[in-house]
Short mmCIF file of C-alpha atoms and ligand atoms in Angstrom, two decimals:
data_model
loop_
_atom_site.label_atom_id
_atom_site.label_comp_id
_atom_site.label_asym_id
_atom_site.label_seq_id
_atom_site.Cartn_x
_atom_site.Cartn_y
_atom_site.Cartn_z
CA MET A 93 -0.05 -0.02 -0.01
CA GLY A 94 2.94 2.35 -0.27
CA ILE A 95 2.22 5.62 -1.85
CA ASP A 96 4.14 8.79 -2.73
CA VAL A 97 3.25 11.84 -0.74
CA TRP A 98 2.94 15.20 -2.63
CA LEU A 99 4.38 17.79 -0.39
CA PRO A 100 2.38 21.08 -0.07
CA ARG A 101 4.32 23.95 -1.78
CA ASN A 102 4.83 25.72 1.56
CA ALA A 103 6.15 22.77 3.42
CA ALA A 104 9.76 22.54 2.45
CA GLU A 105 12.51 23.84 4.58
CA PRO A 106 16.23 23.84 4.01
CA GLY A 107 17.45 20.31 3.98
CA GLU A 108 14.02 18.72 3.20
CA PRO A 109 12.70 17.42 -0.11
CA GLU A 110 12.16 19.96 -2.92
CA ILE A 111 8.77 21.63 -2.68
CA GLY A 112 6.08 20.27 -4.91
CA ALA A 113 8.07 16.91 -5.37
CA ALA A 114 6.52 13.54 -4.83
CA VAL A 115 8.61 11.81 -2.27
CA SER A 116 8.61 8.31 -1.18
CA ALA A 117 6.90 8.38 2.20
CA GLY A 118 9.32 5.61 3.35
CA THR A 119 6.90 4.13 5.89
CA GLU A 120 5.79 1.03 4.06
CA ASN A 121 8.36 -1.16 5.90
CA LEU A 122 8.07 0.29 9.37
CA GLY A 123 6.91 -1.60 12.28
CA TRP A 124 4.74 -0.06 15.15
CA ASP A 125 7.76 1.50 16.99
CA GLY A 126 9.19 3.04 13.83
CA LEU A 127 5.89 4.36 12.79
CA SER A 128 4.95 5.93 15.95
CA GLU A 129 8.37 7.65 16.19
CA CYS A 130 8.00 8.84 12.67
CA VAL A 131 4.58 10.39 13.39
CA ALA A 132 5.73 11.88 16.64
CA ASP A 133 8.50 13.66 14.80
CA CYS A 134 6.46 14.61 11.78
CA LYS A 135 6.87 18.00 10.25
CA ARG A 136 5.33 17.32 6.77
CA CYS A 137 2.77 19.96 7.14
CA GLU A 138 1.99 23.29 8.91
CA LEU A 139 -0.03 21.60 11.60
CA SER A 140 3.30 20.57 13.18
CA ASN A 141 3.67 24.21 14.31
CA SER A 142 0.36 24.41 16.07
CA ARG A 143 -0.13 20.94 17.58
CA THR A 144 0.63 20.28 21.27
CA GLN A 145 1.49 16.81 20.19
CA THR A 146 0.56 14.15 17.57
CA VAL A 147 -2.27 11.66 18.16
CA PHE A 148 -1.10 8.43 16.67
CA GLY A 149 -3.98 6.15 17.56
CA VAL A 150 -4.94 3.73 20.31
CA GLY A 151 -6.18 0.22 20.97
CA ASN A 152 -5.65 -3.32 20.02
CA ARG A 153 -2.97 -3.60 17.36
CA ASP A 154 -4.44 -7.03 16.37
CA ALA A 155 -8.01 -5.76 16.25
CA ASP A 156 -10.71 -7.06 13.92
CA TRP A 157 -12.15 -3.55 13.89
CA MET A 158 -10.45 -0.40 12.97
CA ILE A 159 -12.32 2.85 13.54
CA ILE A 160 -11.11 5.89 11.43
CA GLY A 161 -12.05 9.48 12.32
CA GLU A 162 -11.28 12.81 11.03
CA ALA A 163 -8.59 14.61 13.16
CA PRO A 164 -7.80 15.16 16.79
CA GLY A 165 -9.80 17.99 18.49
CA ALA A 166 -8.70 20.13 21.53
CA GLU A 167 -8.96 17.55 24.19
CA GLU A 168 -7.32 14.92 21.91
CA ASP A 169 -4.41 17.34 21.02
CA ARG A 170 -4.01 17.79 24.88
CA ARG A 171 -4.12 14.14 25.86
CA GLY A 172 -2.42 12.52 22.79
CA GLU A 173 -5.36 10.10 22.34
CA PRO A 174 -8.10 9.96 19.80
CA PHE A 175 -11.75 10.30 20.57
CA VAL A 176 -11.48 11.27 24.25
CA GLY A 177 -13.80 14.38 24.28
CA ARG A 178 -17.51 14.26 24.17
CA ALA A 179 -17.55 12.66 20.63
CA GLY A 180 -15.29 10.09 22.21
CA LYS A 181 -17.86 9.17 24.88
CA MET A 182 -20.40 8.72 22.14
CA LEU A 183 -18.01 6.43 20.21
CA ASP A 184 -17.50 4.47 23.43
CA GLU A 185 -21.23 3.88 23.54
CA MET A 186 -21.51 2.86 20.01
CA LEU A 187 -18.65 0.37 20.50
CA ARG A 188 -20.38 -1.01 23.75
CA ALA A 189 -23.56 -1.63 21.71
CA ILE A 190 -21.73 -4.05 19.45
CA GLY A 191 -19.80 -5.61 22.26
CA GLN A 192 -16.51 -3.70 21.52
CA SER A 193 -14.49 -1.33 23.49
CA ARG A 194 -11.69 1.15 22.76
CA ASN A 195 -9.36 -1.72 24.06
CA SER A 196 -10.72 -4.17 21.63
CA VAL A 197 -10.66 -2.08 18.39
CA PHE A 198 -8.04 0.20 17.04
CA ILE A 199 -8.80 3.91 16.67
CA ALA A 200 -6.98 6.28 14.39
CA ASN A 201 -7.55 9.43 12.46
CA VAL A 202 -6.95 10.62 8.90
CA LEU A 203 -4.85 13.44 10.37
CA LYS A 204 -2.55 12.89 13.31
CA CYS A 205 -2.43 16.59 14.36
CA ARG A 206 -5.16 18.95 15.32
CA PRO A 207 -6.21 21.47 12.68
CA PRO A 208 -6.56 24.96 14.33
CA ASN A 209 -10.06 25.82 15.62
CA ASN A 210 -11.10 22.35 14.59
CA ARG A 211 -11.29 23.38 10.88
CA ASP A 212 -11.64 20.62 8.22
CA PRO A 213 -8.40 19.12 7.22
CA LYS A 214 -6.83 20.74 4.07
CA PRO A 215 -6.32 18.21 1.13
CA GLU A 216 -2.51 18.62 1.25
CA GLU A 217 -2.65 17.89 5.12
CA ALA A 218 -4.64 14.66 4.48
CA ALA A 219 -2.29 13.79 1.62
CA ALA A 220 0.85 14.33 3.77
CA CYS A 221 -0.58 12.10 6.58
CA ARG A 222 -2.00 9.43 4.32
CA ASP A 223 0.76 6.86 4.39
CA TYR A 224 0.72 6.91 8.28
CA LEU A 225 -2.87 5.76 8.19
CA GLU A 226 -2.15 3.27 5.35
CA ARG A 227 0.70 1.72 7.25
CA GLN A 228 -1.46 1.44 10.49
CA ILE A 229 -4.19 -0.42 8.49
CA ALA A 230 -1.61 -2.69 6.84
CA LEU A 231 -0.10 -3.34 10.36
CA VAL A 232 -3.50 -3.99 12.10
CA GLN A 233 -4.95 -5.90 9.20
CA PRO A 234 -8.50 -5.44 10.41
CA LYS A 235 -11.41 -7.45 9.23
CA ILE A 236 -13.55 -4.40 9.04
CA LEU A 237 -12.96 -0.63 8.75
CA LEU A 238 -15.49 1.80 10.11
CA ALA A 239 -15.21 5.38 8.72
CA VAL A 240 -16.98 7.80 11.09
CA GLY A 241 -18.04 11.04 9.31
CA LYS A 242 -17.87 12.52 5.90
CA ILE A 243 -14.26 13.65 6.09
CA ALA A 244 -12.84 10.21 7.14
CA ALA A 245 -15.06 8.52 4.47
CA GLN A 246 -14.24 10.99 1.59
CA ASN A 247 -10.56 10.75 2.35
CA LEU A 248 -10.60 6.90 2.39
CA LEU A 249 -12.93 6.38 -0.56
CA GLY A 250 -12.25 9.46 -2.63
CA GLY A 251 -15.19 11.66 -4.07
CA ASP A 252 -17.31 14.12 -2.34
CA ALA A 253 -20.51 12.04 -1.53
CA SER A 254 -22.43 12.71 1.62
CA VAL A 255 -22.49 10.27 4.47
CA ALA A 256 -26.19 9.63 3.86
CA ASN A 257 -24.96 8.48 0.37
CA MET A 258 -22.07 6.38 1.44
CA ARG A 259 -23.59 4.70 4.57
CA GLY A 260 -25.63 1.62 4.58
CA ARG A 261 -23.63 -0.49 2.26
CA ALA A 262 -20.33 -2.27 1.94
CA HIS A 263 -17.27 -0.50 0.34
CA ASP A 264 -13.92 -1.98 -0.27
CA LEU A 265 -10.47 -0.54 0.55
CA ASN A 266 -7.61 -2.60 -0.87
CA GLY A 267 -9.56 -5.75 -0.06
CA ILE A 268 -10.75 -4.79 3.38
CA PRO A 269 -14.62 -4.20 3.81
CA LEU A 270 -15.32 -0.65 4.82
CA VAL A 271 -18.48 0.88 6.27
CA VAL A 272 -19.35 4.54 6.55
CA THR A 273 -21.51 5.89 9.36
CA TYR A 274 -22.27 9.09 11.09
CA HIS A 275 -19.53 10.92 13.17
CA PRO A 276 -20.23 10.50 16.86
CA ALA A 277 -20.23 14.38 17.23
CA TYR A 278 -23.00 14.47 14.60
CA LEU A 279 -24.97 11.93 16.50
CA LEU A 280 -24.70 14.13 19.77
CA ARG A 281 -26.34 16.86 17.69
CA SER A 282 -28.88 14.70 15.86
CA PRO A 283 -29.85 11.68 18.11
CA SER A 284 -32.54 10.73 15.84
CA GLN A 285 -29.89 9.47 13.33
CA LYS A 286 -28.70 6.90 15.93
CA ARG A 287 -30.91 4.27 14.62
CA LYS A 288 -29.20 4.43 11.15
CA SER A 289 -25.72 4.31 12.79
CA TRP A 290 -26.85 1.36 14.73
CA ASN A 291 -27.74 -0.39 11.39
CA ASP A 292 -24.34 0.61 9.96
CA LEU A 293 -22.66 -1.06 12.97
CA CYS A 294 -24.77 -4.23 12.51
CA LEU A 295 -23.70 -4.25 8.86
CA ALA A 296 -20.04 -3.91 9.80
CA ASN A 297 -20.56 -6.66 12.42
CA ARG A 298 -21.92 -8.95 9.78
CA LEU A 299 -19.13 -8.22 7.28
CA SER A 300 -16.39 -8.71 9.88
CA VAL A 301 -17.82 -12.24 10.75
CA GLU A 302 -18.36 -13.12 7.01
CA GLY A 303 -14.76 -12.13 6.20
CA ALA A 304 -13.56 -14.40 8.95
CA ALA A 305 -15.62 -17.38 7.82
N1 LIG B 491 -13.20 13.64 16.21
C1 LIG B 491 -12.40 12.88 15.45
O1 LIG B 491 -12.75 12.70 14.26
N2 LIG B 491 -11.33 12.25 15.86
C2 LIG B 491 -10.89 12.50 17.18
O2 LIG B 491 -10.03 11.89 17.51
C3 LIG B 491 -11.85 13.28 17.99
C4 LIG B 491 -12.95 13.93 17.45
#
């Protein structure tokens, strides 16, 4: 799953790869320790200037389920762990409903650094971070990927479809089944959508079991 990363035009500093050039990300052979060190030291985009710390991901590195969100928020940036704010509590509830927990799944984000004021990730930030997530997926080898929210789903699947359009069916990411559902923060604002999200989780559960059979 190795990819080239296109550096944003303002990312290069003296001694770093030429701006605008495709560079081999070099993470495709890293193990967990090397990858987490690489992420902790990352200066590929301007978010490295504003972050408190990187947020690598958390959970079971041999998990059947991998949950992928958008980017750390303020609380995650402070604590260095994904989904620990209010949305995190909702994600914990969703996981509990399907007999999982944040220790049994692996949780990561498209971006490892917090965008200022929780703005959406810029395309060049997501591109610079992409191979970290790809390497995490390759290391975990989950049976099911659950993309929570539009930003995660669009980044993983490409395109600009809404969650309403992408949810409720099985997608495929390099041979791994992927289900899209609403972001827990959205479910906090729109609890009436929880039923649909529950259906998505049930679909993901079925796919994870079918894949294992
Ligand atoms: N929202 C996300 O998408 N990820 C987090 O880690 C926290 C909130």
